[in-house]
CSV table of C-alpha atoms and ligand atoms in Angstrom, one decimal:
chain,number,residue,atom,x,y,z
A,1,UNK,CA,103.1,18.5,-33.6
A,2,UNK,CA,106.9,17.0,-33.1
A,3,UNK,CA,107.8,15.9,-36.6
A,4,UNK,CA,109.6,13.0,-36.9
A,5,UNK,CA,112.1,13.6,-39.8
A,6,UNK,CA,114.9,11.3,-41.0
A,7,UNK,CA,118.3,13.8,-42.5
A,8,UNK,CA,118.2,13.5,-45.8
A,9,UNK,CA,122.0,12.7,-46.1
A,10,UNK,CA,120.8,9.4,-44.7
A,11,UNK,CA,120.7,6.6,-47.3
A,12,UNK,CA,117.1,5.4,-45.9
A,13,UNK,CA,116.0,2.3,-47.2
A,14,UNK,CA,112.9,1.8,-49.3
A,15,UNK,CA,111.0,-0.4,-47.2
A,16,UNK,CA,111.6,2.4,-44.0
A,17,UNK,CA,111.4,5.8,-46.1
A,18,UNK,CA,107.7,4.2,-47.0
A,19,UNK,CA,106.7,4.2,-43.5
A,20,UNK,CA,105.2,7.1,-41.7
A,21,UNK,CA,106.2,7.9,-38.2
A,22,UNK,CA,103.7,7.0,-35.2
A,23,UNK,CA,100.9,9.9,-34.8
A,24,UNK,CA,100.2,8.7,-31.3
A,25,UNK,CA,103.8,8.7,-30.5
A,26,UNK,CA,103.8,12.4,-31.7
A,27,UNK,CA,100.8,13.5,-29.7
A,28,UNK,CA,102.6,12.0,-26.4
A,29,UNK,CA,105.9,14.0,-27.6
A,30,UNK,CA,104.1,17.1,-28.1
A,31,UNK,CA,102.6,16.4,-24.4
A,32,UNK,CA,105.6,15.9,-22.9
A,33,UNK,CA,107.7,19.1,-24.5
A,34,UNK,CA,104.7,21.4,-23.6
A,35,UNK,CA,105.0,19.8,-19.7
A,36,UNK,CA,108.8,20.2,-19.8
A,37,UNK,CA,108.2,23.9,-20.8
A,38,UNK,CA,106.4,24.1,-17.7
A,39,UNK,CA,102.8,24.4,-19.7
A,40,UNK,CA,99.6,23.1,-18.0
A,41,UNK,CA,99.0,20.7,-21.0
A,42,UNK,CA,96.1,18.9,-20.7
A,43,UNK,CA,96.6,15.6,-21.9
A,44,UNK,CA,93.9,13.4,-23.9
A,45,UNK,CA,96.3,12.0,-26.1
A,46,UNK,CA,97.1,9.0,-23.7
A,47,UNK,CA,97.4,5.3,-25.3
A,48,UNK,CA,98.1,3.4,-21.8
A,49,UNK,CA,96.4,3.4,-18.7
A,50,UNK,CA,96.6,6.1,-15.8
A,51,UNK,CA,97.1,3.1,-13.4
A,52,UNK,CA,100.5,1.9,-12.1
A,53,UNK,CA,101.0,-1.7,-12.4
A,54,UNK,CA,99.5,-3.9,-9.5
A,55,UNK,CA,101.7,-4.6,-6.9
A,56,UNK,CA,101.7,-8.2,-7.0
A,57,UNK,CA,103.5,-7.9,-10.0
A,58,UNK,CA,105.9,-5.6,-9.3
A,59,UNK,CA,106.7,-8.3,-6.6
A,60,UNK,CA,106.9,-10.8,-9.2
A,61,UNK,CA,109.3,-9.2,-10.9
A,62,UNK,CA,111.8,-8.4,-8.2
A,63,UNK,CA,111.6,-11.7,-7.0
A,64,UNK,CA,112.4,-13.0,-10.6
A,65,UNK,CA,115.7,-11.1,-10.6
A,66,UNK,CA,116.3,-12.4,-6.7
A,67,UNK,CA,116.3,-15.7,-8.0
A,68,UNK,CA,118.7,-14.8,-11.1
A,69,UNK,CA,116.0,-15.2,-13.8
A,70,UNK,CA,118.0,-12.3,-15.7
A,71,UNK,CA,119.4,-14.6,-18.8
A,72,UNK,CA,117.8,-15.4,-22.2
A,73,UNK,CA,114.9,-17.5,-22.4
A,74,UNK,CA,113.3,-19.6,-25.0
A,75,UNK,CA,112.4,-17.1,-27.6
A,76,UNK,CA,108.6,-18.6,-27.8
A,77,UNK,CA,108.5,-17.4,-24.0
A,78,UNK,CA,109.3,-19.6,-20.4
A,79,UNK,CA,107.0,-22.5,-19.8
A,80,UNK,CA,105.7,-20.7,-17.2
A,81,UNK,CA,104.3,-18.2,-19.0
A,82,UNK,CA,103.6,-20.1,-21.8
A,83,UNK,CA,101.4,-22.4,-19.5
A,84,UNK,CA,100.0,-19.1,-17.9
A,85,UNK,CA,98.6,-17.9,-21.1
A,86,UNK,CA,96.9,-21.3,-22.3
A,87,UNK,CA,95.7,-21.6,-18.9
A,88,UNK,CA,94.2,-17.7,-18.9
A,89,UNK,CA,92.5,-18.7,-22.3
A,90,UNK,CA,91.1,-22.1,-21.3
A,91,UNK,CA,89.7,-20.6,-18.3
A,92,UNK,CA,88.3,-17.4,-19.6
A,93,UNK,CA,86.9,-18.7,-23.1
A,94,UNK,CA,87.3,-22.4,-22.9
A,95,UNK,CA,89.8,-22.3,-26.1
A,96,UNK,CA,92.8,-25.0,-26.0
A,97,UNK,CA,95.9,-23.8,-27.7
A,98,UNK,CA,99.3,-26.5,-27.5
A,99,UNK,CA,102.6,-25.3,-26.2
A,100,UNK,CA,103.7,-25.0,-30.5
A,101,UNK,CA,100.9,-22.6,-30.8
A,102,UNK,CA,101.5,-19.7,-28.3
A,103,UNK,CA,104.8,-17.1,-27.7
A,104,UNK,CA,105.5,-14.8,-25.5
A,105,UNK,CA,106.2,-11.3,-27.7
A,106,UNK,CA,107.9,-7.8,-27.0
A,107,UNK,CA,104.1,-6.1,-26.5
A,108,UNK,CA,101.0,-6.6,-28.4
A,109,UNK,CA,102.7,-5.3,-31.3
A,110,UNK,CA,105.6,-7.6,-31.9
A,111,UNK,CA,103.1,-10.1,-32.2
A,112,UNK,CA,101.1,-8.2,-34.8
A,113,UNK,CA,104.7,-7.5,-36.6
A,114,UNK,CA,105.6,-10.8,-36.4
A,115,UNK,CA,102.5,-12.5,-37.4
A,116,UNK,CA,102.3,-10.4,-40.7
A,117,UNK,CA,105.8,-10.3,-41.4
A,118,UNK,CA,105.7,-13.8,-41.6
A,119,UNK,CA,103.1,-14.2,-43.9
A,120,UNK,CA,102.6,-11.2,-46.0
A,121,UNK,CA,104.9,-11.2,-49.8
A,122,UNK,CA,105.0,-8.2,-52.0
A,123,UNK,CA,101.4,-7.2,-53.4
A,124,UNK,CA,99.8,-9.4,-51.4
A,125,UNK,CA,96.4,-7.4,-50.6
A,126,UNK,CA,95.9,-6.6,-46.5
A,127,UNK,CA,92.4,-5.6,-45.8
A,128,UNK,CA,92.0,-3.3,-42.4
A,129,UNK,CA,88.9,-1.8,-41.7
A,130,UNK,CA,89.0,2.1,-40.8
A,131,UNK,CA,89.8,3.7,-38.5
A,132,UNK,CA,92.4,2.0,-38.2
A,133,UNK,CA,95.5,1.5,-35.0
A,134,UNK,CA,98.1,3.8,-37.2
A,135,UNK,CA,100.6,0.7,-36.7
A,136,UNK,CA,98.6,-1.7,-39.0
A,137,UNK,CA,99.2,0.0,-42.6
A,138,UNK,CA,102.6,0.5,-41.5
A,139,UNK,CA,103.8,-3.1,-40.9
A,140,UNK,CA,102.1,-4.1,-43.9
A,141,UNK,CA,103.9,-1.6,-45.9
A,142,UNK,CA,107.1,-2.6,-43.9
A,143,UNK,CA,106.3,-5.9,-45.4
A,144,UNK,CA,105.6,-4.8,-49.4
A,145,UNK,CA,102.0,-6.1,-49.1
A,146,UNK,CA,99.3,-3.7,-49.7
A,147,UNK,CA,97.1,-2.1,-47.4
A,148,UNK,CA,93.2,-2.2,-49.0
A,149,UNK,CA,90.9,0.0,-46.8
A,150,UNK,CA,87.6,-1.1,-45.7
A,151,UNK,CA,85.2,2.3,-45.0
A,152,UNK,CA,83.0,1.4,-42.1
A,153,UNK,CA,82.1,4.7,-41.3
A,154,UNK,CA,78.1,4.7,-42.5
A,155,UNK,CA,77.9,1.8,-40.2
A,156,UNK,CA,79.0,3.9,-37.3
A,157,UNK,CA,82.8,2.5,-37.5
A,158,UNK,CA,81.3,-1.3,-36.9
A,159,UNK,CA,82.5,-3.8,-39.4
A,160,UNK,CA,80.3,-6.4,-40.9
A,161,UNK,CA,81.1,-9.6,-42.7
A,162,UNK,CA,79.2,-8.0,-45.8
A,163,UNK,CA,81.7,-5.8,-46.1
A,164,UNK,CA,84.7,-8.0,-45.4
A,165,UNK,CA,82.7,-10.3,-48.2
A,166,UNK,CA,82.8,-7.1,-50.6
A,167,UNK,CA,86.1,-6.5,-50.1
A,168,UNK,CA,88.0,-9.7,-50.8
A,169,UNK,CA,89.9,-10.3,-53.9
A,170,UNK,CA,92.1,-13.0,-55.3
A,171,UNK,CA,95.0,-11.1,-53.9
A,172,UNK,CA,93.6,-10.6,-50.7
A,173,UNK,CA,96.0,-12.9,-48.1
A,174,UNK,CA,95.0,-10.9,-44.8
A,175,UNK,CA,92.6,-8.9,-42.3
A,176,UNK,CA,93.9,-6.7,-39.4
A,177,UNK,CA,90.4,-6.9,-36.6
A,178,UNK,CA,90.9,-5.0,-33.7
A,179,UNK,CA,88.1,-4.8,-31.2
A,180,UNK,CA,87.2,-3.1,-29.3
A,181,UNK,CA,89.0,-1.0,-31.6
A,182,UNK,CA,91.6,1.8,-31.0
A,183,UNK,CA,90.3,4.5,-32.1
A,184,UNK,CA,86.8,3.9,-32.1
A,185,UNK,CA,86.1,2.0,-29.0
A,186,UNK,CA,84.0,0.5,-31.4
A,187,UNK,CA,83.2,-3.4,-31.0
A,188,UNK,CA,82.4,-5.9,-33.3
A,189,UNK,CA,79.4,-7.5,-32.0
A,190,UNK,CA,80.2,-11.5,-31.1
A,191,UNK,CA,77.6,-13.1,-34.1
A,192,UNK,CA,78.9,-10.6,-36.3
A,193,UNK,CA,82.2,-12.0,-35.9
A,194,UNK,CA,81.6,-15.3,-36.3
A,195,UNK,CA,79.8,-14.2,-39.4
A,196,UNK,CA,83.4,-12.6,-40.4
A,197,UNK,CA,85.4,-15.4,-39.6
A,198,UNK,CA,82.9,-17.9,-41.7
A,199,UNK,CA,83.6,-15.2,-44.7
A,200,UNK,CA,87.7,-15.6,-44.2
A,201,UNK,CA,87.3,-19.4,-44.0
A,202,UNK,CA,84.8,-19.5,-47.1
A,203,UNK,CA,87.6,-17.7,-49.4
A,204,UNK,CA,91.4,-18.9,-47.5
A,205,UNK,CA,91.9,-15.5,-45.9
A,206,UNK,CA,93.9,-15.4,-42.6
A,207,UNK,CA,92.9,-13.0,-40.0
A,208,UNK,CA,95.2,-11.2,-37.0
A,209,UNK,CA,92.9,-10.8,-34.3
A,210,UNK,CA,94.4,-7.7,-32.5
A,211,UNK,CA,92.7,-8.2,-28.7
A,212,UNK,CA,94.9,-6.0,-26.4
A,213,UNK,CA,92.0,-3.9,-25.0
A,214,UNK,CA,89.5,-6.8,-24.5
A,215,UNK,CA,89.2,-6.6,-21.6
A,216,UNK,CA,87.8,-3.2,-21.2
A,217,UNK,CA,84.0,-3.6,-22.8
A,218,UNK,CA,81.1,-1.6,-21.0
A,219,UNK,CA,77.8,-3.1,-20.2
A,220,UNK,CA,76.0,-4.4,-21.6
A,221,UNK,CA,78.6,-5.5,-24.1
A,222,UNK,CA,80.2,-8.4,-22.9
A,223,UNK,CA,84.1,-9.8,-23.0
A,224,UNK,CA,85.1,-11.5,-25.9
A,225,UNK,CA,87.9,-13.6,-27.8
A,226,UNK,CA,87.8,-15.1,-31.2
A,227,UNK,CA,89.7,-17.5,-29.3
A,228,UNK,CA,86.3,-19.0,-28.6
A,229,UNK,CA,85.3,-19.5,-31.8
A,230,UNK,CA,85.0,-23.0,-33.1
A,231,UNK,CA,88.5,-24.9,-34.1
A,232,UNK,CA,87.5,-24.8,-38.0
A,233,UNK,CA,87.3,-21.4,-37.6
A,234,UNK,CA,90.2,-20.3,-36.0
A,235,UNK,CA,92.7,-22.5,-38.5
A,236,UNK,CA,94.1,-19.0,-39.9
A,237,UNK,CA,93.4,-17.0,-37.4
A,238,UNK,CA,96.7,-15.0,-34.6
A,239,UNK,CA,95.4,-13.9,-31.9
A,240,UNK,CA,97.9,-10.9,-30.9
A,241,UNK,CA,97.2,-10.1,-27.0
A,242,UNK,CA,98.9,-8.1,-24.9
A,243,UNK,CA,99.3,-7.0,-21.0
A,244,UNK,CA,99.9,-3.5,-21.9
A,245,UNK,CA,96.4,-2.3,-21.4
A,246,UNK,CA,94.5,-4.9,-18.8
A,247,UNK,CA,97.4,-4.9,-16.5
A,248,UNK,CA,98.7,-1.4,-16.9
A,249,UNK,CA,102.2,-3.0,-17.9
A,250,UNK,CA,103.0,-0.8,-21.0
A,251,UNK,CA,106.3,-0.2,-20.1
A,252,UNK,CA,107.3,-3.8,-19.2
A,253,UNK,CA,106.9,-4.8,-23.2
A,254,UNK,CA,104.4,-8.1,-23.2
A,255,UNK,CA,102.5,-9.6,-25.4
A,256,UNK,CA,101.9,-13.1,-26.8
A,257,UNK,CA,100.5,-14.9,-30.2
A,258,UNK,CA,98.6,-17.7,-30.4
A,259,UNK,CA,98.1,-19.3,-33.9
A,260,UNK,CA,98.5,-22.8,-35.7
A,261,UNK,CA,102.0,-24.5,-34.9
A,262,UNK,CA,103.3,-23.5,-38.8
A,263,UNK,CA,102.5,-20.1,-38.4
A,264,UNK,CA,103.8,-19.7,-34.8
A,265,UNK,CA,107.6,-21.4,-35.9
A,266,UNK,CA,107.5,-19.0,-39.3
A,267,UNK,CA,106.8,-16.0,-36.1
A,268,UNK,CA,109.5,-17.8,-34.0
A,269,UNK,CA,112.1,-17.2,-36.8
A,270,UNK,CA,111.4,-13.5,-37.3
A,271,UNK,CA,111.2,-13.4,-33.7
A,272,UNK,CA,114.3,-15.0,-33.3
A,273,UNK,CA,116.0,-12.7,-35.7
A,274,UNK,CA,115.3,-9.9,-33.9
A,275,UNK,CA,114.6,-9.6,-30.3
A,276,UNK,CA,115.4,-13.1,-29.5
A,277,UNK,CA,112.8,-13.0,-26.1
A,278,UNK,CA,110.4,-10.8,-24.7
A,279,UNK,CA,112.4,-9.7,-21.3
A,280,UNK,CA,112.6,-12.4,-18.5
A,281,UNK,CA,111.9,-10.3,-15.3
A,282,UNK,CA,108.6,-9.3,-17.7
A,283,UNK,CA,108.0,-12.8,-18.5
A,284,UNK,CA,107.8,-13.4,-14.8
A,285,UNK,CA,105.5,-10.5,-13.8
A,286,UNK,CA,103.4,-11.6,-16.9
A,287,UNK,CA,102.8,-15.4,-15.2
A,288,UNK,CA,101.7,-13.3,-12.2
A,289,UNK,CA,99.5,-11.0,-14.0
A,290,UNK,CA,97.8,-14.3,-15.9
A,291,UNK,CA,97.6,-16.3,-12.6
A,292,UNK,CA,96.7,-14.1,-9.8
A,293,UNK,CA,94.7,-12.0,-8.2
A,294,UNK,CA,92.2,-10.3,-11.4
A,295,UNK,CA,91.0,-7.9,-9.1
A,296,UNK,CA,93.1,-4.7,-10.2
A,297,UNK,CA,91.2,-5.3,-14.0
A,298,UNK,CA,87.6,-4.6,-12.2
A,299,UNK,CA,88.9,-1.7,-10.3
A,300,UNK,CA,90.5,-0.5,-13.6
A,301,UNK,CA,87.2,-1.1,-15.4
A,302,UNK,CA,85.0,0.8,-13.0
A,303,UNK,CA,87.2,3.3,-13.1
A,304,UNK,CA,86.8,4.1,-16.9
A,305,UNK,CA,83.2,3.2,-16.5
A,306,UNK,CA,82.9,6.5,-14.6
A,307,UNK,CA,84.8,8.7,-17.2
A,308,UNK,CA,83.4,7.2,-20.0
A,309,UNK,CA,80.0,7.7,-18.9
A,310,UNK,CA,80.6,11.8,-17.7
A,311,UNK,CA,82.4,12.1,-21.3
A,312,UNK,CA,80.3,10.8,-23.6
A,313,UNK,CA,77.2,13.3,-22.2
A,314,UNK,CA,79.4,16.1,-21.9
A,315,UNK,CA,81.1,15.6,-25.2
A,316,UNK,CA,77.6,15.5,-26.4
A,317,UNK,CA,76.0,18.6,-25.2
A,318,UNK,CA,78.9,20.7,-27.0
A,319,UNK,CA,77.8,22.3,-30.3
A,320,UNK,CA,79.1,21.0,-33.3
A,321,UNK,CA,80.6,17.9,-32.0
A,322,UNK,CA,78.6,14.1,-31.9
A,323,UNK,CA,80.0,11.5,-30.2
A,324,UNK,CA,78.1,8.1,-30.3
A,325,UNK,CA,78.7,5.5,-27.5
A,326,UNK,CA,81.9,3.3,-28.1
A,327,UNK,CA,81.4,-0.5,-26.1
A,328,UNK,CA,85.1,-0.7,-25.8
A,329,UNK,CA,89.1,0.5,-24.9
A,330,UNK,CA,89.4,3.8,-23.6
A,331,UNK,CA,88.6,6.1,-26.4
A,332,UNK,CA,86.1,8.7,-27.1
A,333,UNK,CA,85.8,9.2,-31.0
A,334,UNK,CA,83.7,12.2,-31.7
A,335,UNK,CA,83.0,13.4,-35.1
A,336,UNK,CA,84.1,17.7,-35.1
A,337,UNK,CA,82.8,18.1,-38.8
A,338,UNK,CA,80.3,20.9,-37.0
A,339,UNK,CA,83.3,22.8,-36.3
A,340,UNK,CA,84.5,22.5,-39.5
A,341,UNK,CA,82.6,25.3,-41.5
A,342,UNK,CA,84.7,28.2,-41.5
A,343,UNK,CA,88.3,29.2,-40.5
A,344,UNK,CA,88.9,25.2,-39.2
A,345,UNK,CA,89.1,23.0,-42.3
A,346,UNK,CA,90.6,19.7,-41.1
A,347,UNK,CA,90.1,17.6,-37.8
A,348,UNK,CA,94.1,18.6,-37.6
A,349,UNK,CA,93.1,22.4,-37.8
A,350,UNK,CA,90.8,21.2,-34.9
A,351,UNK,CA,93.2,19.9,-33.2
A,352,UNK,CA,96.0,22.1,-33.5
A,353,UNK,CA,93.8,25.3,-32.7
A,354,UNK,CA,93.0,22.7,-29.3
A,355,UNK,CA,96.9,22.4,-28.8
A,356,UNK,CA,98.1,25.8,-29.6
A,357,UNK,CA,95.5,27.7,-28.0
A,358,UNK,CA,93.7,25.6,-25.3
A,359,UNK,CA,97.3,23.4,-24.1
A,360,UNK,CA,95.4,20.6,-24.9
A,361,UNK,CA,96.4,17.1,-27.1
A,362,UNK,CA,94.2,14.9,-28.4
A,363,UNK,CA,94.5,12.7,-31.9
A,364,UNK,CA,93.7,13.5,-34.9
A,365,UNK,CA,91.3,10.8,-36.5
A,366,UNK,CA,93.2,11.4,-40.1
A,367,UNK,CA,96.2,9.3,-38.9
A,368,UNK,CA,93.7,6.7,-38.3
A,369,UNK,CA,92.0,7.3,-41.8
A,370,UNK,CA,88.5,9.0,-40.2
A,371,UNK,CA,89.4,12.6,-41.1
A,372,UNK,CA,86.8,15.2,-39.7
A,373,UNK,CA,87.0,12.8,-35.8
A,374,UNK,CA,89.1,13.3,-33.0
A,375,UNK,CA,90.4,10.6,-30.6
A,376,UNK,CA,90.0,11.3,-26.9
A,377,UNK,CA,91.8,9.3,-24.3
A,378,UNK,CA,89.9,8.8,-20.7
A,379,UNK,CA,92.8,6.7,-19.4
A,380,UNK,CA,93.1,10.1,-17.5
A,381,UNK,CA,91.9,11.6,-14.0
A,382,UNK,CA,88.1,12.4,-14.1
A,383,UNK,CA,89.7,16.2,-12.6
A,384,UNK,CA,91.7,16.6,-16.0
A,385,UNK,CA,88.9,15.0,-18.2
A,386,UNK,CA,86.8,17.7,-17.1
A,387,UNK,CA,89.3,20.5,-17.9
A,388,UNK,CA,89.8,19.0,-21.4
A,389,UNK,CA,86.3,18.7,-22.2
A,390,UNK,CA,85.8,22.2,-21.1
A,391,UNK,CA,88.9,23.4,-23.5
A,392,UNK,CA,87.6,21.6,-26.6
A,393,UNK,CA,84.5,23.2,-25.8
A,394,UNK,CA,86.1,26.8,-26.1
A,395,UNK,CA,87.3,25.8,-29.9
A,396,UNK,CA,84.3,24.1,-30.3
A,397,UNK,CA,82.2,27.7,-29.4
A,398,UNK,CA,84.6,29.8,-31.1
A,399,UNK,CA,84.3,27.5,-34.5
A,400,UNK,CA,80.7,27.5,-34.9
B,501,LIG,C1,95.1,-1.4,-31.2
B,501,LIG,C2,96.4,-1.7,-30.5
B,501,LIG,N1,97.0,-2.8,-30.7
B,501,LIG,C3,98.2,-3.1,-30.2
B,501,LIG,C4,98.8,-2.2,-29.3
B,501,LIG,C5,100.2,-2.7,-28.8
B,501,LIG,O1,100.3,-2.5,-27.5
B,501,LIG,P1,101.6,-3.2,-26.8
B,501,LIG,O2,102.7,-3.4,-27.8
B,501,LIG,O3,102.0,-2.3,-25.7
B,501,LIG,O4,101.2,-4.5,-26.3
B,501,LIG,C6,98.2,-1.0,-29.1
B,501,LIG,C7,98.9,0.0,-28.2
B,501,LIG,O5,98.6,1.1,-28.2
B,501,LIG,C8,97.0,-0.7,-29.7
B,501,LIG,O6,96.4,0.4,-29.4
């Protein structure tokens, strides 16, 4: 793996020194050096989409910087796109969020950043359920608050409101829900997540509702946003959302938070403090992604459909790994603990054996807090799925 070290002549400060560097970033790196060393790497580390960005945005764009929409805008987003989210959520879960209550954001994870940032003092308790997006513990330590764990493992990675329930404390200010989830795919079934919400509300406990792959549920699981939840329920609740994933627009940086007004102008200050706006020309495409044509999303979603459904059998039928069946994203999470018996300890032995000997990258679930799993990516070809699959099987065989 590319470590990410900072020199130790630099005077690193305390809050940054505490943070660990992204493991998903790293498994890209290490993709990317093996490919520039001419290596056929197979990659299953991917967090984005294999799908270039519709062309109906791309037009969008260019004929944003036409029309010399290049200069800063409001730092809460245009009007347009302002408008264009309300609209998308009024539409598509009959939720009604005001103009003070929604910003446009640098990705999905500005919005996370500045949603705890804004909230979150020193010891204040954060509770995220494993596995967890490595970014969530890391903004929370960014912010001196206190990452509390919740295992959801025996469960099969599906959090309950019994445990969020068990898990709250006096101290506890916070939750970090992601679902579907990155890594798991898992999703938190709708009624269960009313049930959550009714919990928070019970004991004052504000949740961040991180939503970027919603979009990309299988049958019979169906779409959903806590955004439809009832008003009561949704007093402490940001919604972070992001384009990244349902429009293939990683790259373009866009994401938005929708919250109450106080806690959207505490983000707008952070927010203003540091990247001002998310980019105009992205703002623009954004509008375009949110009002037109949807079409691209189903094409994107039958796409992954058909990998997910050829991955999960095959990953099955290999000895010593189980994979159950994640509703959501674009992630395989199989459990390698069967491989684990003799000269492999770790799921990182497991993967590094998969790397070093097959070309192959894929996650390890440690940096997500599920050691002994492995994250697979589909947001690749069915062609180098199927070379992958057939790679991990070799370590797999050779581990048993
Ligand atoms: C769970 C989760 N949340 C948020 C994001 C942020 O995405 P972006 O900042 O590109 O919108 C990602 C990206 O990988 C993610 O996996």
């Amino acid at each position: 793996m590319v470590a990410s070290r900072i020199s130790s002549d630099f005077p690193v400060s305390e809050n940054v020194a505490a943070m660990k560097a992204s493991a998903t970033l790293a498994a890209m790196q290490a993709a990317e050096a093996m490919r520039a060393a001419g290596v056929d790497v197979v990659d299953l580390g991917a967090g984005e989409p294999d799908f270039d960005t519709p062309q109906n945005i791309k037009d969008a764009a260019a004929a944003a910087m036409r029309a010399g929409k290049t200069k800063y805008t409001p730092a809460a987003g245009t009007r347009d796109l302002q408008r264009a989210i309300i609209g998308m959520y009024e539409r598509d879960f009959t939720a009604t969020y005001r103009p003070n209550e929604v910003m446009a954001t640098s990705g999905g994870k500005q919005a996370i950043f500045n949603a705890v940032i804004s909230l979150i003092n020193p010891d204040d308790e954060v509770l995220i359920p494993k596995p967890y997006w490595v970014t969530f513990p890391e903004i929370v330590t960014f912010a001196r608050g206190r990452s509390v764990f919740i295992e959801t493992q025996d469960n099969g990675f599906v959090l309950t409101a019994e445990m969020v329930r068990r898990a709250i404390t006096p101290k506890t200010k916070l939750i970090i829900l992601n679902s579907p989830s990155n890594p798991s795919g898992r999703v938190i079934p709708p009624a269960e997540f009313k049930q959550i919400l009714e919990v928070l509300a019970e004991r004052g406990v504000y949740a961040i509702s991180d939503e970027c792959y919603l979009r990309f549920v299988y049958s019979p699981a169906t779409v959903f946003s806590a955004a439809s939840l009832a008003p009561e329920l949704r007093k402490r609740l940001c919604i972070a959302g992001s384009f990244s994933k349902t429009y293939a627009m990683t790259g373009w940086r866009i994401g938005y938070a929708l919250a109450n007004a106080d806690w959207t102008r505490a983000m707008l200050k952070v927010q203003g403090h540091s990247t001002s706006n998310a980019t105009s020309i992205s703002q623009a495409a954004a509008v375009e992604a949110a009002n037109g044509p949807q079409d691209s999303v189903a094409i994107m979603l039958a796409e992954y459909t058909r990998r997910r459904e050829w991955l999960l059998e095959a990953l099955n039928e290999i000895p010593g790994l189980k994979c159950p069946q994640p509703e959501g994203a674009f992630y395989a999470f199989p459990d390698v603990r069967g491989c684990l018996n003799g000269k492999l300890k770790t799921s990182e032995d497991f993967s590094t054996e998969l790397l070093e000997k097959e070309q192959t990258v894929v996650t390890d679930g440690a940096g997500f807090g599920a050691e002994g799993f492995i994250r697979i990516s589909y947001a690749t070809s069915l062609d180098r799925l199927q070379e992958g699959v057939k790679r991990i099987r070799h370590v797999a065989e050779r581990n048993q």
